[in-house]
Tab-separated table of C-alpha atoms in Angstrom:
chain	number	residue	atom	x	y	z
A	19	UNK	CA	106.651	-116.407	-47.263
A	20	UNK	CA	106.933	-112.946	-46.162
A	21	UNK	CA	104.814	-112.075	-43.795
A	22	UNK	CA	104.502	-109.614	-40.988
A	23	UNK	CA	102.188	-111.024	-37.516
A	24	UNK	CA	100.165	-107.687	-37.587
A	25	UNK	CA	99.459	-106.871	-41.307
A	26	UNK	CA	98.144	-109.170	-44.177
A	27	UNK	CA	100.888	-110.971	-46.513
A	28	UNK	CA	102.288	-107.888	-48.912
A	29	UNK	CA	104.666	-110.323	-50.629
A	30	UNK	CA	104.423	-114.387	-51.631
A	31	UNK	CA	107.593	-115.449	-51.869
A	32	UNK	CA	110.073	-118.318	-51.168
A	33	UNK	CA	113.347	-117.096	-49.457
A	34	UNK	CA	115.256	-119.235	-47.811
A	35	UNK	CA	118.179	-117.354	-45.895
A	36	UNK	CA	120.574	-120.812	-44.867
A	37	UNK	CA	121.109	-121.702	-48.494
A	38	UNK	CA	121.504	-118.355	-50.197
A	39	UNK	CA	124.337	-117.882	-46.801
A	40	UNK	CA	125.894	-121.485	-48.423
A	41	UNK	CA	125.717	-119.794	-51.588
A	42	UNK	CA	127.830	-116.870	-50.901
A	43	UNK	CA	130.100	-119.394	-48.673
A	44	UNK	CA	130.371	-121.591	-52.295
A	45	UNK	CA	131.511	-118.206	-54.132
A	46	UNK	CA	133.504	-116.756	-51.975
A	47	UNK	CA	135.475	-120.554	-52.135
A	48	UNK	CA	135.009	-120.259	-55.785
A	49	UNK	CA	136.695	-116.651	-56.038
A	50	UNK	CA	139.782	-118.192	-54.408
A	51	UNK	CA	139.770	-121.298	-57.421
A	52	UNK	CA	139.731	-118.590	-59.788
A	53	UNK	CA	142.382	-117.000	-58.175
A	54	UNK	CA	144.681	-119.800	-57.498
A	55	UNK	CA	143.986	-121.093	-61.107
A	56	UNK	CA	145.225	-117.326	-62.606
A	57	UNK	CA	148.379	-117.684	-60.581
A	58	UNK	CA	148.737	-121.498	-61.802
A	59	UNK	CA	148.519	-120.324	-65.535
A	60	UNK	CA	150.335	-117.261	-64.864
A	61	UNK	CA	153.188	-119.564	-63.502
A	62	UNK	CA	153.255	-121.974	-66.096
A	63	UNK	CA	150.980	-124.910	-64.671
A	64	UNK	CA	148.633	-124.727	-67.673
A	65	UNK	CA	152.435	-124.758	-70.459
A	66	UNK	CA	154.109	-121.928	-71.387
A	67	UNK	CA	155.065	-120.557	-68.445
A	68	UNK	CA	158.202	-119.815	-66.474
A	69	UNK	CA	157.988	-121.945	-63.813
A	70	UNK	CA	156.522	-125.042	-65.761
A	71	UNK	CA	158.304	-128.524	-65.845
A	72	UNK	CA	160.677	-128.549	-68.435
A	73	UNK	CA	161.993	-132.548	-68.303
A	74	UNK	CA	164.865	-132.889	-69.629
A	75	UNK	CA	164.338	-136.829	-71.428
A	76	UNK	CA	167.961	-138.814	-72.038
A	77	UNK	CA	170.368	-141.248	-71.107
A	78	UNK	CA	173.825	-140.680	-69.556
A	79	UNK	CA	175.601	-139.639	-72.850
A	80	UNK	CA	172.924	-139.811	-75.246
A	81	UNK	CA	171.399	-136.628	-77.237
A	82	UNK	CA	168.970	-134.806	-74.494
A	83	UNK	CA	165.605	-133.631	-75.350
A	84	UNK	CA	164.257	-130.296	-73.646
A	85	UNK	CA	160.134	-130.462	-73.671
A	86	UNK	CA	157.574	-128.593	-71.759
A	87	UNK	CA	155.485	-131.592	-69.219
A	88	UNK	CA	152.543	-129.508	-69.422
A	89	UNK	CA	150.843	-128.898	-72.610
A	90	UNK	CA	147.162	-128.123	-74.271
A	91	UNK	CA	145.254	-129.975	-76.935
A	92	UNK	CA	145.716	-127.833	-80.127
A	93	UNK	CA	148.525	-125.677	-79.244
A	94	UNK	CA	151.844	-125.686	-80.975
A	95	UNK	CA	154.709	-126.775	-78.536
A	96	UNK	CA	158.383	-127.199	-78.757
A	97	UNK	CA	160.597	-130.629	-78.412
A	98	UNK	CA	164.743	-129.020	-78.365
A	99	UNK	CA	166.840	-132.004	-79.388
A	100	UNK	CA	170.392	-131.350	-78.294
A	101	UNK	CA	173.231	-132.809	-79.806
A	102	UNK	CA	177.177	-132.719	-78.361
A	103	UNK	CA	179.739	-132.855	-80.285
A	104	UNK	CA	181.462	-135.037	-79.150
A	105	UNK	CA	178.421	-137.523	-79.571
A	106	UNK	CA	179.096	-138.390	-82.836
A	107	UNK	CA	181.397	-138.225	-85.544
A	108	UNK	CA	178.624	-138.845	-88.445
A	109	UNK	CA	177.500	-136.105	-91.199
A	110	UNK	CA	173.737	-136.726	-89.968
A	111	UNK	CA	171.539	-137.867	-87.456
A	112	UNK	CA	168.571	-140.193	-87.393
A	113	UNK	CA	165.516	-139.106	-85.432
A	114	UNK	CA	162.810	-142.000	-85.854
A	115	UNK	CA	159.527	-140.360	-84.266
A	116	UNK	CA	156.823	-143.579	-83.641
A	117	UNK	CA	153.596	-143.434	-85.270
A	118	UNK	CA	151.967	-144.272	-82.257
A	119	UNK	CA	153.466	-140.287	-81.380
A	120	UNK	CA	151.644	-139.007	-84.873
A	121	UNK	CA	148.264	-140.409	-84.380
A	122	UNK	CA	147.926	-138.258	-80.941
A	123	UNK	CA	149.967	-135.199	-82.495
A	124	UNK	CA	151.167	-133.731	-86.045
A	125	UNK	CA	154.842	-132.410	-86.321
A	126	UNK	CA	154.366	-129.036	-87.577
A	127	UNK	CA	157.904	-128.164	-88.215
A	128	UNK	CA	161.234	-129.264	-88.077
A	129	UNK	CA	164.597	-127.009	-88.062
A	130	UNK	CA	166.757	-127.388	-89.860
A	131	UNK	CA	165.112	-129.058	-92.633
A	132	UNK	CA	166.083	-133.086	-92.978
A	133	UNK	CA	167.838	-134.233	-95.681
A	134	UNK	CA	165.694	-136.850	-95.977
A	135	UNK	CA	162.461	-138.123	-94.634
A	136	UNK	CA	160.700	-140.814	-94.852
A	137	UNK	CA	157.784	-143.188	-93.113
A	138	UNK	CA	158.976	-146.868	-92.079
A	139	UNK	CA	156.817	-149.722	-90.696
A	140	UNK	CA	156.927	-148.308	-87.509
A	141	UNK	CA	158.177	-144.502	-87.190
A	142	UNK	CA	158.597	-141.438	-89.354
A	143	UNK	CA	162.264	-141.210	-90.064
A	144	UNK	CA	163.968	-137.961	-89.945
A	145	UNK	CA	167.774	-137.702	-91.008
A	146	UNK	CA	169.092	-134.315	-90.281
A	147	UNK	CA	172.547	-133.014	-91.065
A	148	UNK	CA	175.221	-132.653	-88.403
A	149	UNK	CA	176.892	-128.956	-88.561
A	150	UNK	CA	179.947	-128.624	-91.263
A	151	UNK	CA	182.034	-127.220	-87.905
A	152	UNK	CA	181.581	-130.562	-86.287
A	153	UNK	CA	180.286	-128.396	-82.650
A	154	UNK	CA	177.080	-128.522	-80.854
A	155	UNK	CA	173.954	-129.594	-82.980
A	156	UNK	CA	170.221	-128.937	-82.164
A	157	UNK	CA	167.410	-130.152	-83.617
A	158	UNK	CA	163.837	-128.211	-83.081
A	159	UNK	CA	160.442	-129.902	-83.458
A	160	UNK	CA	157.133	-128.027	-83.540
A	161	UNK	CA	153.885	-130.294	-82.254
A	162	UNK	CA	150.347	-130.222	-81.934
A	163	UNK	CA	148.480	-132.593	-79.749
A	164	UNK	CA	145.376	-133.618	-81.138
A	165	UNK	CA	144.503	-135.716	-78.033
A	166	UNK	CA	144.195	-134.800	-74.352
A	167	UNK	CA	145.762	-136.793	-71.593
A	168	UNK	CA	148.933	-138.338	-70.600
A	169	UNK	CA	151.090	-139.408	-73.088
A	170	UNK	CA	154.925	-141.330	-72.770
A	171	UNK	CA	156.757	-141.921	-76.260
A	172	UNK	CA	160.173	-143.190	-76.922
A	173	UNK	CA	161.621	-140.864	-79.810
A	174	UNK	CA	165.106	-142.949	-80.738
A	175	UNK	CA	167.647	-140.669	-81.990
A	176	UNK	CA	170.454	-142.592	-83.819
A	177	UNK	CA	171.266	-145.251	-81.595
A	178	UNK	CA	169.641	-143.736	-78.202
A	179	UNK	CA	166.389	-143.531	-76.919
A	180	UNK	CA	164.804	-140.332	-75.598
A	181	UNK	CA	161.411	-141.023	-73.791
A	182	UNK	CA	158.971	-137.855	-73.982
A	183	UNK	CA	156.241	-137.735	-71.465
A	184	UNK	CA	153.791	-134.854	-71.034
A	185	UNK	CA	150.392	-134.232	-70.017
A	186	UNK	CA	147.802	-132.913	-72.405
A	187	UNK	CA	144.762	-130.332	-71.238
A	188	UNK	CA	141.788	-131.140	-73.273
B	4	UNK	CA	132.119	-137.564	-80.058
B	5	UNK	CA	134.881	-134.945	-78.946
B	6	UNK	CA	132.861	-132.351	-80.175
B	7	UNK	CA	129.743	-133.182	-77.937
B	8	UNK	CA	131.782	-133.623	-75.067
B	9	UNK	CA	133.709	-130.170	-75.298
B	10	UNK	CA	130.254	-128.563	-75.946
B	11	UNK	CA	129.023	-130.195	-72.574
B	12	UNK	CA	132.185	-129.367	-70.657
B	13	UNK	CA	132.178	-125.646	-71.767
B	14	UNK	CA	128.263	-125.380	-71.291
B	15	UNK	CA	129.068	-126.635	-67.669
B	16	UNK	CA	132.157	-124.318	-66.976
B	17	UNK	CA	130.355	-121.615	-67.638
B	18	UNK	CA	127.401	-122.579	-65.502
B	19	UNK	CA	129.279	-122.522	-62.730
B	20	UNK	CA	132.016	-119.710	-63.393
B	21	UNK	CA	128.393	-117.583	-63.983
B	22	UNK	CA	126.893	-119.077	-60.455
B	23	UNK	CA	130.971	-118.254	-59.029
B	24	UNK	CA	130.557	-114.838	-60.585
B	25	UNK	CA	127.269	-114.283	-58.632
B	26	UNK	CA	124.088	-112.193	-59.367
B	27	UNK	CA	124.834	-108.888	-60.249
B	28	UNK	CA	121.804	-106.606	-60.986
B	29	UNK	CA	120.530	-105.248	-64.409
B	30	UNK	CA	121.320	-101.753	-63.048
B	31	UNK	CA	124.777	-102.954	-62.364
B	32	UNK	CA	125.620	-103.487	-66.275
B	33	UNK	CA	128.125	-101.490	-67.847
B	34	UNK	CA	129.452	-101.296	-70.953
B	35	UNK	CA	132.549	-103.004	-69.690
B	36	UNK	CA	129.895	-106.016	-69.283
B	37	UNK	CA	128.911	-106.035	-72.602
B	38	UNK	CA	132.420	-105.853	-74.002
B	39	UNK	CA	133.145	-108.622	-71.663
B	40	UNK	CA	130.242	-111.250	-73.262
B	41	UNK	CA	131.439	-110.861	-76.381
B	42	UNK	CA	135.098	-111.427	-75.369
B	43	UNK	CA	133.735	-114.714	-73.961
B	44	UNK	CA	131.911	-115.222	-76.447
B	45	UNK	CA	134.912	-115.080	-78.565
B	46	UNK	CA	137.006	-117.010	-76.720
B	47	UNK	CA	134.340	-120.287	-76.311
B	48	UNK	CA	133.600	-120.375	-80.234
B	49	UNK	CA	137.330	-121.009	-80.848
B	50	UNK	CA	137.293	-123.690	-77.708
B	51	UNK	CA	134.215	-125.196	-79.056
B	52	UNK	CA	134.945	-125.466	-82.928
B	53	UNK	CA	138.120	-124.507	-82.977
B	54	UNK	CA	139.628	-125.201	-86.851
B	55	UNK	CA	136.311	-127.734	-87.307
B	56	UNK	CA	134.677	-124.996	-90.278
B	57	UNK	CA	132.082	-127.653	-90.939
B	58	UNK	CA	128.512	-127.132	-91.433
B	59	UNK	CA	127.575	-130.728	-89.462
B	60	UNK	CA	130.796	-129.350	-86.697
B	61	UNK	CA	128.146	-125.831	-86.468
B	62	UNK	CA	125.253	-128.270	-86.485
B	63	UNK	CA	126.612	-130.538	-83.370
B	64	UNK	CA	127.675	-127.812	-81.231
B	65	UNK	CA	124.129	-125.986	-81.378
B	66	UNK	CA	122.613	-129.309	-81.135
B	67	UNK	CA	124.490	-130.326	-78.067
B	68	UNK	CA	123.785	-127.120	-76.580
B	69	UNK	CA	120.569	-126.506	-77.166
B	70	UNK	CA	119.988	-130.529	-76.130
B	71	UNK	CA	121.884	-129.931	-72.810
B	72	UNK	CA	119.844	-126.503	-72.132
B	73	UNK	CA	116.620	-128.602	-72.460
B	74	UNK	CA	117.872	-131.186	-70.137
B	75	UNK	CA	118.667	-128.739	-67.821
B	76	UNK	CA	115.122	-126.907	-68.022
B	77	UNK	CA	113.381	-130.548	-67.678
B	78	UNK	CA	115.764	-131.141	-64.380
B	79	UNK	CA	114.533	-127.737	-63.336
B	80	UNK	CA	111.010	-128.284	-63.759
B	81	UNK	CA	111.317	-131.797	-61.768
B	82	UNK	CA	113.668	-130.442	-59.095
B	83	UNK	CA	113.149	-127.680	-56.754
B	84	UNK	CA	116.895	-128.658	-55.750
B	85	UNK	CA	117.894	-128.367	-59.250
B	86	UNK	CA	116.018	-124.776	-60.222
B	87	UNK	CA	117.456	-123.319	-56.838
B	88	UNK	CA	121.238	-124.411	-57.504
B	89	UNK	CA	121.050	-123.574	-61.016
B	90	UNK	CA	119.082	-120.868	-60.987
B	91	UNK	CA	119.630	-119.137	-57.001
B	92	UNK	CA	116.322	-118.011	-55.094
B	93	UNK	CA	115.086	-114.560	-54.663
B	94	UNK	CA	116.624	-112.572	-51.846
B	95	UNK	CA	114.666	-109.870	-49.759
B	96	UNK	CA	116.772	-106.712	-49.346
B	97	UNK	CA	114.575	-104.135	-48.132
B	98	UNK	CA	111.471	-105.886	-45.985
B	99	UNK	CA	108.533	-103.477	-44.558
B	100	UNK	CA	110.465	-99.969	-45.856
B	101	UNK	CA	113.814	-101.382	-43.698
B	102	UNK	CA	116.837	-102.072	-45.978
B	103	UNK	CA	118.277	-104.916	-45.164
B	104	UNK	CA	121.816	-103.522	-44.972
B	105	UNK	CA	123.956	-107.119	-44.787
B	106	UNK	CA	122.101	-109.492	-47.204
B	107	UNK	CA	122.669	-105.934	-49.756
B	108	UNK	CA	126.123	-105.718	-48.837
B	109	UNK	CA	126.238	-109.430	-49.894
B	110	UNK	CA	124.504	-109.037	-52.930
B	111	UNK	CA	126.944	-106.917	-53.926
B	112	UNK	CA	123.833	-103.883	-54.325
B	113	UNK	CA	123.524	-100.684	-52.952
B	114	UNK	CA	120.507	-98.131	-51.565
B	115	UNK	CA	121.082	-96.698	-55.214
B	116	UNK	CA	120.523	-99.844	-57.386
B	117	UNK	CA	116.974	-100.237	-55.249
B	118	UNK	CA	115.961	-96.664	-56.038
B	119	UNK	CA	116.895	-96.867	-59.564
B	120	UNK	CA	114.901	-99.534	-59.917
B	121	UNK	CA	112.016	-97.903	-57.692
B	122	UNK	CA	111.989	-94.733	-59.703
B	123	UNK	CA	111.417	-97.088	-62.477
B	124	UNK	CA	108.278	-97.976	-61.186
B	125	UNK	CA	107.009	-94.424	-60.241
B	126	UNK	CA	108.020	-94.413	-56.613
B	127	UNK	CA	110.615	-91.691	-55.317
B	128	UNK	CA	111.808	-92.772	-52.134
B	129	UNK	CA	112.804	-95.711	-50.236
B	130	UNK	CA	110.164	-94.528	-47.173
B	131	UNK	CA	107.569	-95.552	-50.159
B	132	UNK	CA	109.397	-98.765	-50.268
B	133	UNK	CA	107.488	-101.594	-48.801
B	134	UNK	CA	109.370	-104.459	-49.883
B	135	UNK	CA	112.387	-104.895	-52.403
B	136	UNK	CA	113.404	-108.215	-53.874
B	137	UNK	CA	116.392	-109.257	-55.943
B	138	UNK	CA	115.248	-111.690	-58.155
B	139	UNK	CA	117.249	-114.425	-60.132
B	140	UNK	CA	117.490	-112.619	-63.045
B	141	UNK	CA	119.174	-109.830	-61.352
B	142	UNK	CA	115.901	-107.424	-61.329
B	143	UNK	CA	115.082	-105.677	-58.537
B	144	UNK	CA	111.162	-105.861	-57.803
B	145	UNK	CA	109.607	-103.328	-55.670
B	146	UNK	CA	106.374	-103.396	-53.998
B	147	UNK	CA	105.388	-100.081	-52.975
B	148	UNK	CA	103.375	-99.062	-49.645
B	149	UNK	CA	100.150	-99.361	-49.450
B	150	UNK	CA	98.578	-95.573	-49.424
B	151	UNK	CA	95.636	-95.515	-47.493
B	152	UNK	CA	93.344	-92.649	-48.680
B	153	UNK	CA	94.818	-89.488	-47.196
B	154	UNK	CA	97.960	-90.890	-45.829
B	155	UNK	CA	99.659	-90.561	-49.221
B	156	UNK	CA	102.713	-87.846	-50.291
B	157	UNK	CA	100.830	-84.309	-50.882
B	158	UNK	CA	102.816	-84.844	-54.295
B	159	UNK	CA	99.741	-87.034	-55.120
B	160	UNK	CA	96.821	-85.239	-54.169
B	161	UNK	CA	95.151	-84.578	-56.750
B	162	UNK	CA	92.112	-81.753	-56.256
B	163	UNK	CA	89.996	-79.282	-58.601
């Protein structure tokens, strides 16, 4: 209540002066979260950015997979599969992708295009030709997570396993 | 069920990016503002539906938010807690014809924003000011002096 001692109450009101000073304290604290979250998504923190995790997923001599660790629900990311030549001397290459993988995500695309695909008991079976040159192969998947969360799946590729884990934003 | 729970989670984020943003007063709004709802706007339909096109996906979302805005009323009406963290409390910024320079300064308004609004109630100068009171919907209220018979601006003497 605003009131002066002389002079009879101009003004009814509520006002209380400790809270809205915890107020401004609480937005002044929030203007710093929404600054430290621009320079987080600006850096990568959120995917797509230059400083984000890129883990590198393999075994000593197997095929290595390249993958963003941070990623959001709905947005198309990229899974590098890369092949040396010396790895193998076959004409193509098995990637068997679990369907425990494509009931959280849906493969967009996959480059180049398989020679043959198929779904097994278990996986979705890619086989993808090796280069006629016999050098360096890579293989380039295209996802979108329908699910938020973490996620860990083992992709095998030919003989090898390559373990992909990422986090999801909702 | 995802649906319903994004609908919450964006209804809440912007609660509180809104109450981060702080009170700004109607006098304040530009253009820019504007431009800026409708970006957001924008951007929460695609969040909140995203590639959903359904009628019952249209149906949800409004339900969910209109259900959560009632809730949130209802908790108002209970709580005096509730309405003052959701909603703020009025702030005095110019008490007995004295702007209160600091608490203005922290509300972000200026001398200007409390004339504007004065002028808009018929009074010219801030000496005619008695009290001035940002309210929670970013108004400005002013309560002019009382003028005892007189006392008043010569501008208002009215003779024949």
């Amino acid at each position: 209540m605003a009131t002066s001692a002389n002079k009879p109450a101009r003004l009814t009101l509520e006002q209380d002066l400790p809270y809205q000073i915890r107020v401004w304290r609480l937005q002044r604290i929030g203007w710093g979260f929404i600054g430290v979250v621009t320079v987080a998504a600006l850096l990568g923190l959120f995917g797509n950015g230059p400083a984000a995790p890129e883990p590198v997923g393999t075994f000593e001599g197997a095929p290595t997979a390249h993958y963003q660790y941070f990623t959001r629900r709905g947005t198309n990311i990229e899974i590098v599969l890369d092949f040396r030549s010396g790895d193998s001397e076959k004409e193509a290459e098995t990637i068997r992708i679990p369907h425990t993988l494509l009931e959280k995500a849906s493969i967009e695309d996959v480059r180049p295009t398989p020679l043959r695909e198929f779904m097994d008991e278990y996986s979705y079976v890619l086989s993808v030709a090796r280069p006629e040159s016999g050098g360096d192969m890579q293989v380039r998947m295209s996802l979108v997570y329908h699910n938020a969360g973490w996620t860990t799946e083992r992709l095998l590729v030919g003989d090898d396993a390559v373990e992909l884990r990422q986090f999801v934003y909702p | 069920m995802l649906l319903v729970l994004n609908t919450m989670g964006v209804y809440l984020f912007l609660l509180i990016m809104f109450r981060i943003a702080g009170r700004r007063t109607m006098t304040q709004v530009t253009m820019f503002d504007l431009v800026l709802v409708l970006v957001i706007s924008e951007t929460v339909q695609n969040a909140l539906i995203g590639e959903d096109r359904s009628v019952t996906g249209a149906f949800l979302v409004i339900t969910t938010l209109v259900g959560v805005d009632v809730l949130f009323a209802e908790m108002k009406a209970r709580s005096d807690r509730v309405e003052k963290w959701i909603d703020g409390m009025p702030l005095i910024v110019v008490r007995e014809g004295k702007p209160l320079e600091e608490l203005m300064s922290r509300a972000r308004i200026d001398l200007n924003d409390i004339l504007q609004s004065a002028r808009i109630s018929g009074i010219g100068t801030i000496e005619e000011i008695d009290y001035a009171v940002l309210e929670t919907n970013g108004r400005i209220s002013v309560i002019p002096k009382r003028v005892t018979p007189g006392e008043g601006p010569d501008s208002l003497v009215i003779s024949n």
